[in-house]
Amino acid sequence: MHSDRASLGLRIAAAAGLLFMHLPILLIFVYAFTTEDKSYQWPPPGLTLEWFAVTWNRPDVWEALSLSLRVAAISTAIALVLGTLCAAAVAHTRFFGREVISLLVILPIALPGIITGISLRSAFNLADIPFSFWTILLGHATFCVVVVYNNAVARFRRMSGSLIEASMDLGANAFQTFRHVILPNIATALLAGGMLAFALSFDEVIVTTFTAGQQQTLPIWMLEELVRPRQRPVTNVVAMVVVLVTFLPILGAFYLTRGTDTVAGQGK
Amino acid sequence: MTPAVRFRGVSRHFGEVRAVDNVDLDVAPGEFFAMLGPSGSGKTTCLRLIAGFERPTSGSIEIFGEPSTNIPPYRRPVNTVFQDYALFPHLNVTDNVAFGLMVAGVGKAEREQEAQKTLELVALPGFGDRKPSQLSGGQRQRVALARALVNKPKVLLLDEPLGALDLKLREQMQEELKSLQRKLGITFIFVTHDQGEALSMADRVAVFDHGRIQQVGTPEDIYDRPQTPFVADFVGSSNVLSPQLAERLAGVRAHASLRPESIRLDAGGHAATVVTRNFLGAATRLTLDLDGEKVSVLLPKGADVPATGDRVHISWDADALHVMDTRND
């Protein structure tokens, strides 16, 4: 018997699965409003907005947030430039070792973050590079480049090569061709890749642990707070912010890349 | 007169492959010129050399007297209609057509007006706001044509311009391209593998094979007086007779071509045997065995058609048997 509706058992199982994934996130939100600040007590003895004010006035939160935003923004910018260039080279030219380069670019995201972290840390040590904002940035850029590259290379492959020739044929130099033909055709892919890269960087813990000096990015700061309880709900307030900051770009990227499956330049 | 395009000893090699091999070519200004050949014969590479997408491995290219061998595509006075049209999918029809003027710095109002005028020229007014994906194949082709012509090129290059169209549209576009070329007086160079298209549209045809030009001439030259066995066979499937047979029939020891439609059944002629018989509609094609060589004959409708195995006699006018240049053997 076939029916358009799934069986009751299947629907319950699906609902249970979704609840299992999302209920804990909801709990985080609830604890941001609790009046009790030593241990996570259920149910919360009372509800208050006090922790939002406390969080607002904590300089360490602002420092961590600011560092995370700067790292995410700059590593995304680096990734957009390098990822796009690399994708353009791999998708539209043939050269010796092209497949190898393609694989090597993707490797950092396939490797466990801990490997990337350890190897970067020992490399920085060997080269006598002090751990700083810039070492965090480099660590994040390794995987941000991959995300942008993956999005861009897929779009480049769907773009007909004769579009670029047509542009040059019509009098556009390399810069004009990039500005008026290539960029409009890969823009949504770059936006999606950039947002994903930003979100990945923003909540990255493992690589950051190995490449940071005294600085604390937001996720690292949260880990520290959990170990050393002091005004615990502040962590929950920050967690809410993190969820929103990472969720919104990913949602945006999803909507932007939807419905762009038509092949660019296949005008027959 | 300065030729529109001049090739001197132009070669383009891709590794071991000689795509274009030592080609000399002069295309006259205002000419409708066809480059004809099978795929891989080098005709498209020649077109890309004129457009500037390829640089010659050796030799020199001039466009209206300007040495152009190392000029990038965006600084050549030529425009191309691409085989897949290569319309910009993110731009509407008007912006596609106005693209060349836009990158040249022409103001928005003026370039849109020019685009409109050119779209009217190619008989596609009123489609300016559509995206290329909303057009039919024939309409896209007209947009591609307008996008190239709006820049007032000195030479228009067309890469298999009619290849993607169905038969009826193809015949219509042949007429339109021909009258457009006469009206504008621009040099048109087009690449095709369809000999019928080349013969019906072009003022002159260059036949390519293996990266070399086999023959350049008017369609009548190419058809009636092929210089090599390849040209005879590729253009109109002529009978190519061996030097031995040609010597017996015409007294000259060289390859000769004999058009199937110029052979008649004639009791006083050479004896041959009918091997196969194919009804084609307007004509019947016979394959004969003439002294051990296959010769095909096209009999018009209404003629008496012999049966397979029959003994027949054939003859032709003296000038129908064309003895070819022996240099290319």
Coordinates of C-alpha atoms in Angstrom, one line a residue:
Chain A
M1 CA 0.0 0.0 0.0
H2 CA 1.4 3.4 -1.0
S3 CA 0.2 6.6 0.5
D4 CA 1.3 10.2 0.2
R5 CA 1.6 10.4 4.0
A6 CA 4.3 8.6 5.8
S7 CA 3.3 6.1 8.4
L8 CA 2.8 7.2 12.0
G9 CA 5.8 5.4 13.3
L10 CA 8.1 7.1 10.7
R11 CA 6.7 10.5 11.5
I12 CA 7.2 10.0 15.2
A13 CA 10.8 8.8 14.6
A14 CA 11.5 11.9 12.4
A15 CA 10.0 14.2 15.0
A16 CA 12.1 12.5 17.8
G17 CA 15.2 12.9 15.7
L18 CA 14.7 16.6 15.1
L19 CA 13.8 17.2 18.8
F20 CA 17.0 15.3 19.8
M21 CA 19.0 17.7 17.6
H22 CA 17.3 20.9 18.5
L23 CA 16.0 20.6 22.0
P24 CA 19.5 21.1 23.6
I25 CA 19.9 24.3 21.6
L26 CA 16.5 25.5 23.0
L27 CA 17.8 24.7 26.5
I28 CA 20.8 27.0 26.0
F29 CA 18.3 29.8 25.1
V30 CA 16.2 29.1 28.2
Y31 CA 19.2 29.1 30.5
A32 CA 20.1 32.6 29.2
F33 CA 17.1 33.8 31.2
T34 CA 17.5 31.9 34.4
T35 CA 17.9 33.6 37.8
E36 CA 20.3 31.0 39.1
D37 CA 24.0 31.4 38.1
K38 CA 26.0 28.6 39.8
S39 CA 24.7 25.4 38.2
Y40 CA 22.2 24.6 35.5
Q41 CA 19.2 23.8 37.5
W42 CA 16.0 22.5 35.9
P43 CA 13.5 23.9 35.8
P44 CA 14.9 27.4 36.1
P45 CA 13.9 28.9 39.5
G46 CA 12.9 32.2 37.9
L47 CA 13.4 34.2 34.7
T48 CA 15.2 37.5 34.2
L49 CA 16.8 39.7 31.6
E50 CA 19.6 40.7 33.9
W51 CA 22.2 38.6 32.2
F52 CA 21.9 40.5 29.0
A53 CA 22.9 43.7 30.8
V54 CA 25.8 41.8 32.6
T55 CA 27.0 40.4 29.3
W56 CA 26.8 43.9 27.7
N57 CA 29.1 45.3 30.4
R58 CA 31.7 42.5 30.4
P59 CA 34.8 43.7 28.4
D60 CA 36.2 40.2 28.0
V61 CA 33.0 39.3 26.0
W62 CA 33.5 42.2 23.7
E63 CA 37.2 41.5 23.2
A64 CA 36.5 37.9 22.2
L65 CA 33.6 38.8 20.0
S66 CA 35.6 41.5 18.3
L67 CA 38.5 39.2 17.7
S68 CA 36.3 36.5 16.3
L69 CA 34.6 38.9 14.0
R70 CA 37.9 40.3 12.7
V71 CA 39.4 36.9 12.2
A72 CA 36.3 35.7 10.4
A73 CA 36.0 38.8 8.2
I74 CA 39.7 38.9 7.2
S75 CA 40.1 35.1 6.6
T76 CA 36.9 35.2 4.5
A77 CA 38.3 38.0 2.5
I78 CA 41.6 36.2 1.9
A79 CA 39.6 33.0 1.0
L80 CA 37.5 34.9 -1.5
V81 CA 40.6 36.2 -3.4
L82 CA 42.7 33.0 -3.2
G83 CA 39.8 30.6 -3.6
T84 CA 38.4 32.4 -6.7
L85 CA 41.8 32.6 -8.3
C86 CA 42.6 29.0 -7.7
A87 CA 39.1 27.9 -8.9
A88 CA 39.6 30.0 -12.1
A89 CA 42.9 28.3 -12.8
V90 CA 41.7 24.8 -12.1
A91 CA 38.4 25.1 -14.0
H92 CA 39.5 27.0 -17.1
T93 CA 43.0 26.0 -18.0
R94 CA 44.8 22.7 -18.4
F95 CA 48.3 22.4 -16.9
F96 CA 50.5 19.7 -15.5
G97 CA 49.5 18.8 -12.0
R98 CA 46.1 20.4 -12.1
E99 CA 44.3 17.4 -10.5
V100 CA 47.0 17.3 -7.7
I101 CA 46.5 21.0 -7.0
S102 CA 42.8 20.5 -6.8
L103 CA 43.2 17.7 -4.3
L104 CA 45.8 19.6 -2.2
V105 CA 43.5 22.6 -1.9
I106 CA 40.6 20.4 -0.7
L107 CA 42.8 18.4 1.7
P108 CA 42.7 20.8 4.7
I109 CA 39.0 20.4 5.1
A110 CA 39.2 16.6 4.7
L111 CA 41.9 16.4 7.3
P112 CA 40.8 16.4 11.0
G113 CA 41.2 19.9 12.4
I114 CA 43.5 18.6 15.0
I115 CA 46.0 17.6 12.4
T116 CA 45.8 21.0 10.7
G117 CA 46.2 22.6 14.1
I118 CA 49.2 20.5 15.2
S119 CA 51.0 20.9 11.9
L120 CA 50.5 24.7 11.8
R121 CA 51.6 25.0 15.4
S122 CA 54.9 23.1 14.8
A123 CA 55.4 25.0 11.6
F124 CA 55.0 28.3 13.4
N125 CA 57.4 27.1 16.1
L126 CA 60.0 26.0 13.6
A127 CA 59.8 29.3 11.8
D128 CA 59.9 31.3 15.1
I129 CA 56.7 33.0 14.3
P130 CA 55.1 34.2 17.6
F131 CA 51.4 33.2 18.1
S132 CA 49.2 36.2 17.4
F133 CA 46.2 37.5 15.6
W134 CA 47.9 36.7 12.4
T135 CA 48.6 33.0 13.2
I136 CA 44.9 32.5 14.0
L137 CA 44.1 34.2 10.8
L138 CA 46.4 31.9 8.8
G139 CA 44.9 28.8 10.5
H140 CA 41.4 29.9 9.6
A141 CA 42.2 30.8 6.1
T142 CA 43.4 27.2 5.3
F143 CA 39.8 25.9 5.6
C144 CA 38.0 29.1 4.5
V145 CA 39.8 28.9 1.1
V146 CA 38.5 25.4 0.6
V147 CA 34.9 26.4 1.1
V148 CA 35.1 29.3 -1.3
Y149 CA 37.1 27.3 -3.8
N150 CA 34.5 24.5 -3.8
N151 CA 31.7 26.9 -4.5
A152 CA 33.6 28.9 -7.1
V153 CA 35.0 25.9 -9.0
A154 CA 31.5 24.3 -9.4
R155 CA 30.2 27.6 -10.8
F156 CA 33.2 28.1 -13.1
R157 CA 32.7 24.6 -14.5
R158 CA 29.2 25.3 -15.4
M159 CA 30.1 28.6 -17.1
S160 CA 30.8 28.2 -20.8
G161 CA 34.4 29.1 -21.7
S162 CA 33.2 30.9 -24.8
L163 CA 31.6 33.6 -22.6
I164 CA 35.1 34.9 -21.7
E165 CA 36.2 34.8 -25.4
A166 CA 33.0 36.5 -26.4
S167 CA 33.7 39.3 -23.9
M168 CA 37.2 39.8 -25.2
D169 CA 36.0 39.6 -28.8
L170 CA 33.6 42.5 -28.0
G171 CA 36.5 44.7 -26.9
A172 CA 36.6 44.0 -23.1
N173 CA 40.1 43.7 -21.6
A174 CA 40.9 41.3 -18.8
F175 CA 39.7 43.6 -16.1
Q176 CA 36.4 44.5 -17.9
T177 CA 35.8 40.8 -18.6
F178 CA 36.2 40.0 -15.0
R179 CA 34.0 42.9 -13.8
H180 CA 31.2 42.5 -16.4
V181 CA 31.1 38.8 -17.3
I182 CA 32.9 36.6 -14.8
L183 CA 31.9 38.3 -11.5
P184 CA 28.2 38.6 -12.3
N185 CA 28.2 34.9 -13.2
I186 CA 30.0 33.7 -10.0
A187 CA 28.7 36.3 -7.6
T188 CA 26.1 34.2 -5.9
A189 CA 28.6 31.3 -5.6
L190 CA 31.1 33.6 -4.0
L191 CA 28.5 35.0 -1.6
A192 CA 27.4 31.6 -0.5
G193 CA 31.0 30.4 -0.2
G194 CA 32.0 33.5 1.7
M195 CA 29.1 33.2 4.2
L196 CA 29.9 29.6 4.8
A197 CA 33.6 30.4 5.3
F198 CA 32.6 33.2 7.7
A199 CA 30.4 30.9 9.7
L200 CA 33.0 28.2 9.9
S201 CA 35.7 30.6 11.0
F202 CA 33.4 32.2 13.6
D203 CA 32.9 29.1 15.6
E204 CA 36.2 27.3 15.0
V205 CA 37.8 25.9 18.1
I206 CA 40.4 23.2 17.3
V207 CA 42.7 24.9 14.9
T208 CA 42.3 28.1 16.9
T209 CA 43.5 26.3 20.1
F210 CA 46.7 25.4 18.4
T211 CA 47.4 28.7 16.6
A212 CA 46.3 31.3 19.2
G213 CA 48.6 32.9 21.7
Q214 CA 47.0 34.8 24.6
Q215 CA 44.0 35.8 22.5
Q216 CA 40.6 34.3 23.0
T217 CA 38.2 34.0 20.1
L218 CA 34.6 33.7 21.2
P219 CA 34.3 29.9 21.1
I220 CA 37.5 29.6 23.1
W221 CA 36.3 32.1 25.6
M222 CA 33.1 30.1 26.0
L223 CA 35.0 26.9 26.7
E224 CA 37.0 28.7 29.4
E225 CA 33.8 30.0 30.9
L226 CA 32.3 26.6 31.2
V227 CA 35.4 25.3 33.1
R228 CA 35.5 28.2 35.4
P229 CA 31.9 29.0 36.4
R230 CA 31.3 32.7 37.1
Q231 CA 28.0 34.3 36.1
R232 CA 27.2 31.2 34.1
P233 CA 24.2 32.5 32.1
V234 CA 26.5 35.0 30.5
T235 CA 27.8 32.1 28.4
N236 CA 24.3 31.2 27.4
V237 CA 23.6 34.8 26.3
V238 CA 26.7 34.7 24.2
A239 CA 25.8 31.3 22.8
M240 CA 22.5 32.7 21.6
V241 CA 24.4 35.4 19.8
V242 CA 26.7 32.9 18.2
V243 CA 23.8 30.8 17.0
L244 CA 22.2 33.8 15.4
V245 CA 25.5 35.1 13.9
T246 CA 26.3 31.7 12.3
F247 CA 22.8 30.6 11.5
L248 CA 21.7 33.7 9.6
P249 CA 24.5 33.7 7.0
I250 CA 24.1 30.0 6.4
L251 CA 20.3 30.5 5.8
G252 CA 21.2 33.3 3.5
A253 CA 23.6 31.3 1.5
F254 CA 21.1 28.5 1.2
Y255 CA 18.5 30.9 -0.3
L256 CA 21.0 32.6 -2.6
T257 CA 22.3 29.5 -4.2
R258 CA 18.8 27.9 -4.5
G259 CA 17.4 28.0 -8.1
T260 CA 20.8 28.8 -9.7
D261 CA 21.2 25.3 -11.2
T262 CA 20.7 26.5 -14.7
V263 CA 23.9 26.3 -16.6
A264 CA 25.4 29.6 -17.4
G265 CA 26.2 30.2 -21.1
Q266 CA 24.6 27.0 -22.4
G267 CA 22.5 29.1 -24.8
K268 CA 21.3 26.7 -27.3
Chain B
M1 CA 43.9 46.7 -52.8
T2 CA 44.8 45.8 -49.2
P3 CA 43.3 42.4 -48.4
A4 CA 40.9 42.3 -45.4
V5 CA 42.7 39.4 -44.0
R6 CA 46.2 38.1 -45.1
F7 CA 47.9 34.9 -43.8
R8 CA 51.5 34.4 -44.7
G9 CA 52.9 31.0 -43.8
V10 CA 50.7 30.7 -40.8
S11 CA 51.0 27.6 -38.7
R12 CA 49.4 26.7 -35.4
H13 CA 50.6 23.5 -33.8
F14 CA 49.2 21.9 -30.6
G15 CA 52.1 19.7 -29.5
E16 CA 52.5 17.2 -32.3
V17 CA 49.2 18.2 -34.0
R18 CA 49.5 20.6 -36.9
A19 CA 46.0 22.2 -36.7
V20 CA 47.0 24.8 -39.2
D21 CA 50.0 24.1 -41.4
N22 CA 51.7 26.8 -43.4
V23 CA 48.6 28.5 -44.7
D24 CA 48.7 31.5 -47.1
L25 CA 45.4 33.2 -47.5
D26 CA 44.0 36.5 -48.8
V27 CA 40.4 37.5 -48.2
A28 CA 39.3 40.6 -50.2
P29 CA 37.4 43.4 -48.5
G30 CA 33.6 43.1 -48.7
E31 CA 33.9 39.4 -49.6
F32 CA 31.6 36.6 -48.3
F33 CA 34.3 34.0 -47.7
A34 CA 33.7 30.4 -46.6
M35 CA 36.2 28.1 -44.9
L36 CA 35.0 24.6 -45.7
G37 CA 36.3 21.3 -44.4
P38 CA 35.6 18.3 -42.3
S39 CA 36.0 18.5 -38.5
G40 CA 39.6 18.7 -37.5
S41 CA 40.7 20.2 -40.8
G42 CA 41.9 23.5 -39.2
K43 CA 39.2 25.8 -40.4
T44 CA 38.0 26.8 -37.0
T45 CA 41.5 27.3 -35.8
C46 CA 42.0 29.6 -38.7
L47 CA 39.0 31.6 -37.6
R48 CA 40.3 31.7 -34.0
L49 CA 43.6 33.0 -35.3
I50 CA 41.8 35.9 -37.1
A51 CA 39.8 36.6 -33.9
G52 CA 43.0 36.5 -31.8
F53 CA 42.0 33.6 -29.5
E54 CA 45.0 31.7 -30.8
R55 CA 48.4 32.9 -31.6
P56 CA 50.2 31.4 -34.6
T57 CA 53.2 29.1 -33.9
S58 CA 54.8 30.7 -36.9
G59 CA 53.8 33.0 -39.8
S60 CA 52.1 36.4 -39.8
I61 CA 48.6 37.7 -39.9
E62 CA 47.5 41.1 -41.3
I63 CA 44.0 42.6 -40.9
F64 CA 43.4 45.4 -43.4
G65 CA 47.2 45.9 -43.7
E66 CA 47.7 46.0 -39.9
P67 CA 50.2 43.4 -38.6
S68 CA 47.9 41.7 -36.1
T69 CA 49.9 38.5 -35.2
N70 CA 50.3 39.6 -31.5
I71 CA 47.3 41.9 -31.1
P72 CA 44.9 40.7 -28.4
P73 CA 41.3 39.9 -29.4
Y74 CA 39.9 43.0 -27.7
R75 CA 42.0 45.3 -29.9
R76 CA 41.1 43.8 -33.3
P77 CA 38.5 45.3 -35.6
V78 CA 36.8 41.9 -35.9
N79 CA 33.9 40.4 -34.1
T80 CA 32.7 36.8 -33.8
V81 CA 29.4 35.0 -33.9
F82 CA 30.1 31.9 -31.8
Q83 CA 28.9 28.5 -32.6
D84 CA 27.1 28.2 -29.2
Y85 CA 26.3 32.0 -29.5
A86 CA 27.9 32.6 -26.1
L87 CA 25.3 35.1 -25.0
F88 CA 25.8 36.5 -21.5
P89 CA 23.1 34.7 -19.4
H90 CA 23.0 37.5 -16.8
L91 CA 22.2 40.3 -19.2
N92 CA 19.0 40.9 -21.2
V93 CA 19.0 41.1 -25.0
T94 CA 19.6 44.9 -25.1
D95 CA 22.5 44.7 -22.7
N96 CA 24.0 41.8 -24.5
V97 CA 23.9 43.7 -27.8
A98 CA 25.2 46.9 -26.2
F99 CA 28.1 45.1 -24.4
G100 CA 30.7 46.1 -26.9
L101 CA 29.6 49.7 -26.8
M102 CA 29.5 49.6 -23.0
V103 CA 33.1 48.5 -22.6
A104 CA 34.1 51.0 -25.2
G105 CA 32.6 53.7 -22.9
V106 CA 29.6 54.7 -25.0
G107 CA 26.8 56.4 -22.9
K108 CA 23.8 54.4 -21.8
A109 CA 21.2 56.2 -23.8
E110 CA 23.2 56.1 -27.0
R111 CA 24.2 52.5 -26.8
E112 CA 20.7 51.3 -26.1
Q113 CA 19.5 53.2 -29.1
E114 CA 22.3 51.6 -31.2
A115 CA 21.3 48.2 -29.8
Q116 CA 17.7 48.8 -30.8
K117 CA 18.7 49.8 -34.3
T118 CA 20.9 46.7 -34.7
L119 CA 18.2 44.4 -33.4
E120 CA 15.8 45.8 -36.0
L121 CA 18.6 45.2 -38.6
V122 CA 18.6 41.5 -37.7
A123 CA 14.7 41.4 -37.6
L124 CA 14.4 41.0 -33.9
P125 CA 12.8 44.2 -32.5
G126 CA 10.9 44.2 -29.3
F127 CA 12.8 41.4 -27.5
G128 CA 15.2 43.8 -25.6
D129 CA 14.0 43.0 -22.1
R130 CA 14.2 39.2 -22.5
K131 CA 17.0 37.1 -21.1
P132 CA 18.8 34.8 -23.5
S133 CA 17.2 31.8 -21.8
Q134 CA 13.8 33.0 -22.8
L135 CA 14.6 33.0 -26.6
S136 CA 14.5 30.2 -29.2
G137 CA 17.6 29.0 -31.0
G138 CA 16.9 31.2 -34.0
Q139 CA 16.3 34.3 -31.9
R140 CA 19.5 33.7 -30.0
Q141 CA 21.4 33.5 -33.2
R142 CA 20.0 36.9 -34.2
V143 CA 21.0 38.4 -30.9
A144 CA 24.5 37.0 -31.3
L145 CA 24.7 38.5 -34.8
A146 CA 23.4 41.9 -33.6
R147 CA 25.9 41.8 -30.7
A148 CA 28.8 41.4 -33.1
L149 CA 27.5 43.9 -35.8
V150 CA 26.7 46.7 -33.3
N151 CA 30.5 47.3 -33.0
K152 CA 30.7 47.9 -36.8
P153 CA 33.6 45.4 -37.3
K154 CA 35.7 45.4 -40.4
V155 CA 35.5 41.7 -40.5
L156 CA 32.7 39.5 -39.1
L157 CA 33.6 35.9 -38.2
L158 CA 30.9 33.3 -38.1
D159 CA 31.7 29.9 -36.6
E160 CA 29.3 27.3 -37.9
P161 CA 26.6 30.0 -37.7
L162 CA 23.8 27.7 -38.8
G163 CA 24.9 24.5 -37.3
A164 CA 22.4 24.5 -34.4
L165 CA 19.4 25.4 -36.4
D166 CA 16.8 23.1 -38.0
L167 CA 16.7 22.8 -41.8
K168 CA 14.0 25.3 -42.6
L169 CA 15.4 28.0 -40.3
R170 CA 18.9 27.2 -41.8
E171 CA 17.7 27.9 -45.3
Q172 CA 16.0 31.1 -44.2
M173 CA 19.1 32.3 -42.3
Q174 CA 21.3 31.6 -45.4
E175 CA 19.3 34.1 -47.4
E176 CA 19.2 36.6 -44.6
L177 CA 23.0 36.4 -43.9
K178 CA 23.6 36.8 -47.6
S179 CA 21.4 39.9 -48.0
L180 CA 22.7 41.4 -44.7
Q181 CA 26.3 41.0 -46.0
R182 CA 25.4 42.8 -49.2
K183 CA 23.6 45.5 -47.4
L184 CA 26.4 46.2 -44.9
G185 CA 29.4 45.5 -47.2
I186 CA 31.3 44.1 -44.3
T187 CA 33.8 41.2 -45.0
F188 CA 32.1 38.0 -43.7
I189 CA 34.2 34.9 -43.0
F190 CA 32.4 31.8 -42.0
V191 CA 33.3 28.4 -41.1
T192 CA 31.2 25.4 -42.1
H193 CA 31.5 21.7 -42.7
D194 CA 28.4 21.8 -45.0
Q195 CA 29.5 22.1 -48.6
G196 CA 26.0 23.1 -49.7
E197 CA 26.0 26.0 -47.3
A198 CA 29.5 27.1 -48.5
L199 CA 28.6 26.9 -52.2
S200 CA 25.3 28.7 -51.9
M201 CA 26.4 31.6 -49.6
A202 CA 30.0 32.4 -50.3
D203 CA 31.7 34.5 -53.0
R204 CA 34.8 32.4 -52.6
V205 CA 35.5 29.1 -50.7
A206 CA 38.7 27.8 -49.2
V207 CA 38.6 24.0 -48.8
F208 CA 40.6 22.8 -45.8
D209 CA 42.0 19.3 -45.1
H210 CA 44.6 18.3 -42.5
G211 CA 45.5 22.0 -41.6
R212 CA 46.2 22.9 -45.2
I213 CA 44.2 24.8 -47.8
Q214 CA 43.5 22.4 -50.6
Q215 CA 41.9 24.9 -53.0
V216 CA 40.6 28.5 -52.9
G217 CA 38.1 29.6 -55.5
T218 CA 34.6 30.6 -56.5
P219 CA 31.9 28.0 -55.8
E220 CA 31.9 27.2 -59.5
D221 CA 35.7 26.7 -59.5
I222 CA 35.5 24.4 -56.5
Y223 CA 32.6 22.4 -57.8
D224 CA 33.5 22.1 -61.5
R225 CA 37.3 22.3 -61.4
P226 CA 38.5 20.6 -58.2
Q227 CA 42.3 20.7 -58.0
T228 CA 42.7 17.7 -55.7
P229 CA 41.0 14.4 -55.2
F230 CA 40.0 15.5 -51.7
V231 CA 38.2 18.6 -53.0
A232 CA 36.4 16.6 -55.7
D233 CA 35.2 14.0 -53.2
F234 CA 34.4 16.4 -50.3
V235 CA 32.5 19.0 -52.4
G236 CA 29.6 17.3 -54.0
S237 CA 30.9 13.7 -53.8
S238 CA 32.4 13.6 -57.3
N239 CA 33.8 10.5 -58.9
V240 CA 37.5 10.5 -58.4
L241 CA 39.1 8.5 -61.2
S242 CA 42.5 6.9 -60.8
P243 CA 45.4 8.2 -63.1
Q244 CA 45.3 4.8 -64.9
L245 CA 41.6 5.1 -65.8
A246 CA 41.9 8.8 -66.6
E247 CA 44.8 8.0 -69.0
R248 CA 42.6 5.5 -70.8
L249 CA 39.6 7.9 -71.0
A250 CA 41.3 11.3 -71.5
G251 CA 44.9 10.5 -72.3
V252 CA 46.3 12.3 -69.3
R253 CA 47.9 10.4 -66.4
A254 CA 46.5 12.2 -63.4
H255 CA 43.6 12.0 -61.0
A256 CA 40.4 13.2 -62.7
S257 CA 37.0 14.1 -61.4
L258 CA 33.7 13.3 -63.1
R259 CA 30.4 14.7 -61.6
P260 CA 27.7 12.0 -61.2
E261 CA 25.1 14.3 -62.8
S262 CA 27.2 14.9 -65.9
I263 CA 27.2 11.3 -67.0
R264 CA 24.5 10.1 -69.4
L265 CA 23.5 6.6 -70.6
D266 CA 24.5 6.6 -74.2
A267 CA 24.7 3.5 -76.5
G268 CA 27.9 4.8 -78.1
G269 CA 29.8 5.3 -74.9
H270 CA 32.1 3.3 -72.5
A271 CA 30.8 0.0 -71.3
A272 CA 30.0 -0.5 -67.6
T273 CA 28.0 -2.8 -65.4
V274 CA 25.3 -1.6 -62.9
V275 CA 26.3 -2.6 -59.3
T276 CA 23.7 -0.9 -57.2
R277 CA 20.7 1.2 -57.7
N278 CA 19.3 3.8 -55.2
F279 CA 16.1 5.7 -55.6
L280 CA 16.6 9.3 -54.1
G281 CA 13.3 10.9 -55.0
A282 CA 14.2 13.6 -57.5
A283 CA 16.9 11.3 -59.1
T284 CA 18.2 7.8 -59.1
R285 CA 21.8 7.0 -58.2
L286 CA 23.5 4.1 -60.0
T287 CA 26.8 2.7 -59.0
L288 CA 28.6 1.4 -62.0
D289 CA 31.7 -0.8 -62.5
L290 CA 33.8 1.0 -65.1
D291 CA 36.9 -1.0 -65.9
G292 CA 37.1 -2.2 -62.3
E293 CA 36.5 1.3 -60.7
K294 CA 33.3 2.4 -59.0
V295 CA 31.6 5.3 -60.7
S296 CA 28.4 6.8 -59.5
V297 CA 25.8 8.3 -61.9
L298 CA 22.8 10.4 -61.1
L299 CA 19.9 9.9 -63.5
P300 CA 17.2 12.6 -63.4
K301 CA 13.6 11.5 -62.8
G302 CA 11.9 10.2 -65.9
A303 CA 15.0 8.6 -67.4
D304 CA 15.0 4.9 -68.2
V305 CA 16.6 3.2 -65.2
P306 CA 18.5 0.0 -65.9
A307 CA 18.4 -2.9 -63.4
T308 CA 21.2 -4.2 -61.2
G309 CA 23.6 -6.3 -63.2
D310 CA 22.7 -4.7 -66.6
R311 CA 25.4 -3.9 -69.1
V312 CA 25.2 -0.1 -69.9
H313 CA 27.1 2.4 -72.0
I314 CA 28.0 5.8 -70.6
S315 CA 29.3 9.1 -72.0
W316 CA 29.9 12.7 -71.0
D317 CA 30.8 16.0 -72.5
A318 CA 34.5 16.4 -73.0
D319 CA 34.8 19.3 -70.4
A320 CA 32.9 17.3 -67.7
L321 CA 36.0 15.1 -67.1
H322 CA 38.2 17.4 -65.1
V323 CA 41.9 16.4 -64.9
M324 CA 43.2 17.5 -61.5
D325 CA 46.4 19.1 -60.5
T326 CA 49.0 16.4 -59.8
R327 CA 51.0 18.3 -57.3
N328 CA 49.0 17.2 -54.3
D329 CA 49.2 13.4 -55.0

